[in-house]
Amino acid sequence: MTLASRFPRAVTLLCVSLLVTAATGLLGLELGNPLIRGLPPSAEAHEGYVAASKGFTPGILAPTVVVVQGPGIARERRALASLERRLERLPGTAQVLGPSDQPLAQPLGATLAENGDAARLAIVFDSDPLGGVAVNQLRRLEAAMPRLLRDAGLARARASFAGDTALVAETAADTLDDLTRVGPVALLVILLILVAFLRALVAPLYLLASSTLAVLASLGITTYFFQDILGQVDVTYYVPFAAAVLLLALGSDYNVFLVGRVWQEARDRPLREALEVAGARSAKPIAVAGVVLALSFAALALVPVRPFRELAFTMAVGLLLDAFLVRTLLVPALIRLVGERSGWPGRALAPARQRAAPATRT
């Protein structure tokens, strides 16, 4: 706290630089659903997945189904075979099964619909069908499919996708879409609570910004740790969203505790002195609370399932960043840097003589 009060510009620049650097890990974040890979190696399902991956390819676990629809398309056997060959040449595709693998001319319902208006192909990716790599392969395939259909002579046909990979891709996309709608609302609610509690507009803005930056930094560190250091191809799709909600809520508690104490001390002394007094009295409780909460969430890592360990790491890192970097250094430095304007339009941070002036004139 004393360091932040004496050198607010340097401390602010250093803290923001560290947090932004950590947050860059999000640029490489891949989301997936390691439903089987996330199980303990001794789990029967995990052992079966490993055996199937070695004997065939990881994608054999859940092939992606492509349904091509169009009037009389079952009679377009040559065009369907051309489409199948084009799909096989796509990066990340291990094998494609379709109508050309059915030697009989009569539709049997496996690859060609009995009414002749639909054909089915099964695409086996060379990666875990529930992982982020396969999800990205599917998205590229969806984007390229209209061109592939035209090149194969099926310009009037349309394609739809099904299977576990499509389900994971849709779930992750819907979750992200919901976050873009719910996230701003949650931030607005937190901002309004801070405004009501502090009776100010300026301080809540940079307090919320610092909390958000801390969350982004913790998620970036999580991405670096699990994908770059441990070599995972993705992070469980719901872990970043669950951790972000929890960290924002806990960060708001820290804001109320620390800044509320500064506001209280500022009633009787100058802001710089109030900041040092409040910091000295609240630093230890904030540090202890941060460590206790971090250790509590870290205990989730004892569960031998990957999503639990990812959540444990994210929460522990986020809480420690919040307690020892954001609340101990960044927030005090910002308060010192912005000064009494932090309390605008209220007068909570105005010198005592200014607050007493109206009463004296009366």
Short mmCIF file of C-alpha atoms in Angstrom, two decimals, residues 7-309:
data_model
loop_
_atom_site.label_atom_id
_atom_site.label_comp_id
_atom_site.label_asym_id
_atom_site.label_seq_id
_atom_site.Cartn_x
_atom_site.Cartn_y
_atom_site.Cartn_z
CA PHE A 7 4.70 5.85 -6.72
CA PRO A 8 1.16 5.59 -8.13
CA ARG A 9 2.05 6.07 -11.80
CA ALA A 10 4.86 3.52 -11.82
CA VAL A 11 2.83 0.97 -9.85
CA THR A 12 -0.22 1.42 -12.09
CA LEU A 13 1.85 1.03 -15.25
CA LEU A 14 3.63 -2.05 -13.91
CA CYS A 15 0.46 -3.77 -12.69
CA VAL A 16 -1.51 -3.05 -15.86
CA SER A 17 1.40 -4.24 -18.01
CA LEU A 18 1.65 -7.51 -16.08
CA LEU A 19 -2.09 -8.15 -16.24
CA VAL A 20 -2.36 -7.32 -19.94
CA THR A 21 0.62 -9.55 -20.73
CA ALA A 22 -0.98 -12.42 -18.83
CA ALA A 23 -4.32 -11.81 -20.56
CA THR A 24 -2.72 -12.31 -24.00
CA GLY A 25 -2.94 -16.03 -23.33
CA LEU A 26 -6.62 -15.78 -24.23
CA LEU A 27 -5.63 -15.17 -27.84
CA GLY A 28 -4.68 -18.85 -28.10
CA LEU A 29 -7.57 -20.25 -26.06
CA GLU A 30 -9.19 -23.34 -27.57
CA LEU A 31 -12.43 -24.65 -26.09
CA GLY A 32 -13.49 -28.29 -26.07
CA ASN A 33 -15.27 -30.91 -24.02
CA PRO A 34 -12.74 -33.51 -22.81
CA LEU A 35 -15.48 -35.82 -21.64
CA ILE A 36 -13.30 -38.93 -21.98
CA ARG A 37 -9.77 -37.49 -22.14
CA GLY A 38 -10.48 -35.70 -18.88
CA LEU A 39 -11.10 -38.93 -16.99
CA PRO A 40 -8.36 -40.63 -14.97
CA PRO A 41 -6.09 -42.83 -17.13
CA SER A 42 -7.28 -45.89 -15.21
CA ALA A 43 -10.94 -45.28 -16.12
CA GLU A 44 -12.33 -47.92 -18.45
CA ALA A 45 -13.69 -45.34 -20.89
CA HIS A 46 -10.32 -43.60 -21.07
CA GLU A 47 -8.51 -46.88 -21.66
CA GLY A 48 -10.94 -47.71 -24.46
CA TYR A 49 -10.40 -44.30 -26.03
CA VAL A 50 -6.61 -44.76 -25.97
CA ALA A 51 -6.88 -48.22 -27.50
CA ALA A 52 -9.22 -47.02 -30.25
CA SER A 53 -6.95 -44.05 -30.99
CA LYS A 54 -3.91 -46.29 -31.36
CA GLY A 55 -5.69 -48.97 -33.37
CA PHE A 56 -7.63 -46.63 -35.63
CA THR A 57 -7.66 -42.86 -35.09
CA PRO A 58 -9.03 -40.69 -32.25
CA GLY A 59 -11.98 -39.57 -34.36
CA ILE A 60 -13.30 -43.13 -34.64
CA LEU A 61 -14.88 -42.58 -31.25
CA ALA A 62 -17.58 -40.29 -32.68
CA PRO A 63 -17.57 -39.66 -36.45
CA THR A 64 -19.20 -36.51 -37.74
CA VAL A 65 -22.26 -37.18 -39.88
CA VAL A 66 -22.85 -35.04 -42.97
CA VAL A 67 -26.34 -35.26 -44.46
CA VAL A 68 -26.56 -34.01 -48.05
CA GLN A 69 -30.11 -33.31 -49.16
CA GLY A 70 -31.58 -32.61 -52.57
CA PRO A 71 -34.27 -34.00 -54.91
CA GLY A 72 -33.12 -37.33 -56.33
CA ILE A 73 -29.63 -36.93 -54.92
CA ALA A 74 -29.32 -40.69 -54.30
CA ARG A 75 -29.03 -41.15 -58.07
CA GLU A 76 -26.03 -38.80 -58.20
CA ARG A 77 -23.62 -41.56 -57.22
CA ARG A 78 -20.72 -40.18 -59.24
CA ALA A 79 -21.10 -36.68 -57.80
CA LEU A 80 -21.39 -38.08 -54.28
CA ALA A 81 -18.22 -40.11 -54.82
CA SER A 82 -16.46 -36.93 -55.99
CA LEU A 83 -17.63 -35.13 -52.85
CA GLU A 84 -16.35 -37.99 -50.73
CA ARG A 85 -12.90 -37.80 -52.33
CA ARG A 86 -12.76 -34.04 -51.81
CA LEU A 87 -13.66 -34.46 -48.15
CA GLU A 88 -10.92 -37.05 -47.71
CA ARG A 89 -8.33 -34.56 -48.96
CA LEU A 90 -9.21 -31.97 -46.32
CA PRO A 91 -6.61 -31.43 -43.56
CA GLY A 92 -7.51 -33.25 -40.36
CA THR A 93 -9.67 -35.88 -42.07
CA ALA A 94 -8.62 -39.47 -41.44
CA GLN A 95 -11.36 -41.27 -43.36
CA VAL A 96 -14.72 -40.69 -45.03
CA LEU A 97 -17.42 -43.32 -45.41
CA GLY A 98 -20.22 -42.66 -47.87
CA PRO A 99 -22.28 -44.00 -50.77
CA SER A 100 -19.19 -44.99 -52.76
CA ASP A 101 -18.40 -47.53 -50.04
CA GLN A 102 -21.73 -49.26 -50.68
CA PRO A 103 -21.29 -51.66 -53.60
CA LEU A 104 -25.00 -52.30 -54.13
CA ALA A 105 -27.04 -50.02 -56.37
CA GLN A 106 -30.14 -50.43 -54.21
CA PRO A 107 -30.31 -47.98 -51.28
CA LEU A 108 -30.20 -49.82 -47.96
CA GLY A 109 -30.78 -46.83 -45.72
CA ALA A 110 -27.25 -46.67 -44.35
CA THR A 111 -25.81 -44.04 -46.69
CA LEU A 112 -28.69 -43.35 -49.09
CA ALA A 113 -32.24 -42.53 -48.07
CA GLU A 114 -34.93 -44.85 -49.38
CA ASN A 115 -36.86 -41.92 -50.89
CA GLY A 116 -33.72 -40.92 -52.80
CA ASP A 117 -33.58 -37.36 -51.51
CA ALA A 118 -30.72 -37.61 -49.01
CA ALA A 119 -27.27 -39.12 -48.66
CA ARG A 120 -25.19 -39.59 -45.55
CA LEU A 121 -21.43 -39.46 -45.13
CA ALA A 122 -19.44 -40.17 -41.99
CA ILE A 123 -16.25 -38.16 -41.50
CA VAL A 124 -13.62 -39.47 -39.09
CA PHE A 125 -11.28 -36.74 -37.86
CA ASP A 126 -7.70 -37.46 -36.84
CA SER A 127 -8.17 -35.81 -33.41
CA ASP A 128 -10.41 -36.20 -30.40
CA PRO A 129 -13.93 -35.56 -31.73
CA LEU A 130 -14.84 -33.72 -28.51
CA GLY A 131 -11.74 -31.52 -28.50
CA GLY A 132 -11.06 -28.02 -29.71
CA VAL A 133 -9.01 -29.18 -32.71
CA ALA A 134 -11.91 -31.23 -34.10
CA VAL A 135 -14.32 -28.37 -33.40
CA ASN A 136 -12.15 -26.03 -35.47
CA GLN A 137 -11.91 -28.64 -38.22
CA LEU A 138 -15.69 -28.90 -38.28
CA ARG A 139 -16.10 -25.13 -38.49
CA ARG A 140 -13.71 -24.98 -41.43
CA LEU A 141 -15.62 -27.81 -43.06
CA GLU A 142 -18.93 -26.00 -42.60
CA ALA A 143 -17.47 -22.90 -44.22
CA ALA A 144 -16.01 -24.86 -47.15
CA MET A 145 -19.00 -27.14 -47.75
CA PRO A 146 -20.87 -24.92 -50.26
CA ARG A 147 -17.75 -24.77 -52.44
CA LEU A 148 -17.16 -28.51 -52.13
CA LEU A 149 -20.74 -29.22 -53.18
CA ARG A 150 -20.41 -26.97 -56.23
CA ASP A 151 -17.10 -28.52 -57.25
CA ALA A 152 -18.58 -32.01 -56.93
CA GLY A 153 -21.53 -31.11 -59.16
CA LEU A 154 -24.08 -30.85 -56.35
CA ALA A 155 -24.66 -27.10 -56.42
CA ARG A 156 -28.38 -27.44 -55.63
CA ALA A 157 -27.84 -29.68 -52.63
CA ARG A 158 -27.50 -28.51 -49.06
CA ALA A 159 -25.54 -30.09 -46.23
CA SER A 160 -26.18 -30.32 -42.52
CA PHE A 161 -23.96 -31.69 -39.76
CA ALA A 162 -24.61 -33.94 -36.79
CA GLY A 163 -22.63 -35.91 -34.24
CA ASP A 164 -20.77 -35.24 -31.01
CA THR A 165 -18.32 -32.77 -32.57
CA ALA A 166 -21.18 -30.69 -33.94
CA LEU A 167 -22.86 -30.84 -30.53
CA VAL A 168 -19.74 -29.58 -28.74
CA ALA A 169 -19.24 -26.82 -31.32
CA GLU A 170 -22.85 -25.67 -30.98
CA THR A 171 -22.76 -25.81 -27.18
CA ALA A 172 -19.55 -23.79 -26.97
CA ALA A 173 -20.84 -21.25 -29.49
CA ASP A 174 -24.14 -20.87 -27.63
CA THR A 175 -22.30 -20.47 -24.33
CA LEU A 176 -20.08 -17.76 -25.79
CA ASP A 177 -23.09 -16.05 -27.36
CA ASP A 178 -24.94 -16.08 -24.04
CA LEU A 179 -21.87 -14.68 -22.32
CA THR A 180 -21.75 -11.71 -24.70
CA ARG A 181 -25.33 -10.90 -23.69
CA VAL A 182 -25.25 -11.75 -20.00
CA GLY A 183 -21.72 -10.48 -19.32
CA PRO A 184 -22.43 -6.78 -19.92
CA VAL A 185 -25.57 -7.02 -17.80
CA ALA A 186 -23.61 -8.58 -14.92
CA LEU A 187 -20.93 -5.90 -15.19
CA LEU A 188 -23.60 -3.20 -15.18
CA VAL A 189 -25.19 -4.66 -12.04
CA ILE A 190 -21.81 -4.74 -10.27
CA LEU A 191 -21.15 -1.16 -11.39
CA LEU A 192 -24.50 0.04 -10.04
CA ILE A 193 -23.85 -1.66 -6.71
CA LEU A 194 -20.46 0.05 -6.42
CA VAL A 195 -21.99 3.40 -7.40
CA ALA A 196 -24.68 3.05 -4.75
CA PHE A 197 -22.22 1.94 -2.07
CA LEU A 198 -19.50 4.51 -2.76
CA ARG A 199 -21.86 7.30 -3.87
CA ALA A 200 -19.50 8.04 -6.72
CA LEU A 201 -19.20 7.46 -10.45
CA VAL A 202 -15.48 7.68 -11.14
CA ALA A 203 -14.08 5.13 -8.67
CA PRO A 204 -16.56 2.36 -9.62
CA LEU A 205 -15.44 2.61 -13.24
CA TYR A 206 -11.77 1.92 -12.61
CA LEU A 207 -12.56 -0.59 -9.86
CA LEU A 208 -14.69 -2.61 -12.28
CA ALA A 209 -12.03 -2.28 -14.98
CA SER A 210 -9.34 -3.58 -12.63
CA SER A 211 -11.50 -6.55 -11.60
CA THR A 212 -12.24 -7.40 -15.23
CA LEU A 213 -8.56 -7.16 -16.15
CA ALA A 214 -7.67 -9.48 -13.27
CA VAL A 215 -10.19 -12.05 -14.52
CA LEU A 216 -8.82 -11.86 -18.07
CA ALA A 217 -5.28 -12.24 -16.74
CA SER A 218 -6.17 -15.34 -14.73
CA LEU A 219 -7.83 -16.92 -17.77
CA GLY A 220 -4.81 -16.07 -19.88
CA ILE A 221 -2.46 -17.68 -17.37
CA THR A 222 -4.72 -20.75 -17.34
CA THR A 223 -4.47 -20.97 -21.12
CA TYR A 224 -0.68 -20.66 -21.07
CA PHE A 225 -0.38 -23.26 -18.31
CA PHE A 226 -2.66 -25.97 -19.66
CA GLN A 227 -2.18 -25.54 -23.40
CA ASP A 228 1.41 -24.33 -23.72
CA ILE A 229 3.09 -25.88 -20.67
CA LEU A 230 1.08 -29.07 -20.12
CA GLY A 231 0.43 -29.54 -23.83
CA GLN A 232 -3.35 -29.83 -23.73
CA VAL A 233 -5.08 -29.01 -26.99
CA ASP A 234 -7.94 -27.18 -25.31
CA VAL A 235 -9.63 -26.07 -22.10
CA THR A 236 -13.04 -27.32 -21.03
CA TYR A 237 -15.52 -24.91 -22.57
CA TYR A 238 -17.44 -24.04 -19.40
CA VAL A 239 -14.44 -23.51 -17.10
CA PRO A 240 -13.57 -19.95 -18.26
CA PHE A 241 -17.17 -18.82 -17.94
CA ALA A 242 -17.75 -20.33 -14.51
CA ALA A 243 -14.45 -18.97 -13.21
CA ALA A 244 -15.12 -15.50 -14.62
CA VAL A 245 -18.46 -15.23 -12.82
CA LEU A 246 -16.98 -16.36 -9.50
CA LEU A 247 -13.90 -14.15 -9.74
CA LEU A 248 -15.91 -11.06 -10.63
CA ALA A 249 -18.22 -11.63 -7.68
CA LEU A 250 -15.36 -12.18 -5.24
CA GLY A 251 -13.49 -9.20 -6.65
CA SER A 252 -16.52 -7.03 -5.96
CA ASP A 253 -16.41 -8.12 -2.33
CA TYR A 254 -12.77 -7.05 -2.11
CA ASN A 255 -13.67 -3.71 -3.69
CA VAL A 256 -16.36 -3.02 -1.13
CA PHE A 257 -14.10 -4.03 1.76
CA LEU A 258 -10.99 -2.10 0.73
CA VAL A 259 -12.41 1.01 -0.91
CA GLY A 260 -15.18 1.33 1.63
CA ARG A 261 -12.52 1.49 4.33
CA VAL A 262 -10.63 4.18 2.41
CA TRP A 263 -13.82 6.22 2.06
CA GLN A 264 -14.45 5.86 5.79
CA GLU A 265 -10.96 6.99 6.77
CA ALA A 266 -11.12 9.90 4.34
CA ARG A 267 -13.84 11.51 6.44
CA ASP A 268 -11.31 12.63 9.04
CA ARG A 269 -7.99 12.88 7.20
CA PRO A 270 -6.47 13.69 3.78
CA LEU A 271 -6.91 11.06 1.08
CA ARG A 272 -3.24 10.03 0.98
CA GLU A 273 -3.18 9.48 4.73
CA ALA A 274 -6.55 7.74 4.61
CA LEU A 275 -5.24 5.42 1.91
CA GLU A 276 -2.22 4.45 3.99
CA VAL A 277 -4.25 3.92 7.16
CA ALA A 278 -6.97 1.92 5.41
CA GLY A 279 -4.36 -0.08 3.52
CA ALA A 280 -2.48 -0.98 6.68
CA ARG A 281 -5.68 -2.15 8.36
CA SER A 282 -7.12 -4.07 5.42
CA ALA A 283 -4.01 -5.54 3.78
CA LYS A 284 -3.72 -8.48 6.14
CA PRO A 285 -7.42 -9.48 6.07
CA ILE A 286 -7.45 -9.27 2.26
CA ALA A 287 -4.27 -11.36 1.99
CA VAL A 288 -5.55 -13.98 4.44
CA ALA A 289 -8.93 -14.16 2.72
CA GLY A 290 -7.26 -14.48 -0.67
CA VAL A 291 -4.99 -17.31 0.46
CA VAL A 292 -7.79 -19.18 2.24
CA LEU A 293 -10.13 -18.93 -0.74
CA ALA A 294 -7.35 -19.87 -3.17
CA LEU A 295 -6.47 -22.96 -1.14
CA SER A 296 -10.13 -23.89 -0.84
CA PHE A 297 -10.65 -23.80 -4.59
CA ALA A 298 -7.26 -25.46 -5.16
CA ALA A 299 -8.61 -28.45 -3.25
CA LEU A 300 -10.79 -29.15 -6.29
CA ALA A 301 -7.61 -30.34 -8.00
CA LEU A 302 -7.78 -33.44 -5.81
CA VAL A 303 -10.66 -34.63 -7.98
CA PRO A 304 -8.96 -36.65 -10.75
CA VAL A 305 -11.10 -35.13 -13.52
CA ARG A 306 -9.60 -32.52 -15.81
CA PRO A 307 -12.33 -29.83 -15.67
CA PHE A 308 -12.10 -29.76 -11.87
CA ARG A 309 -8.34 -29.22 -12.04
#
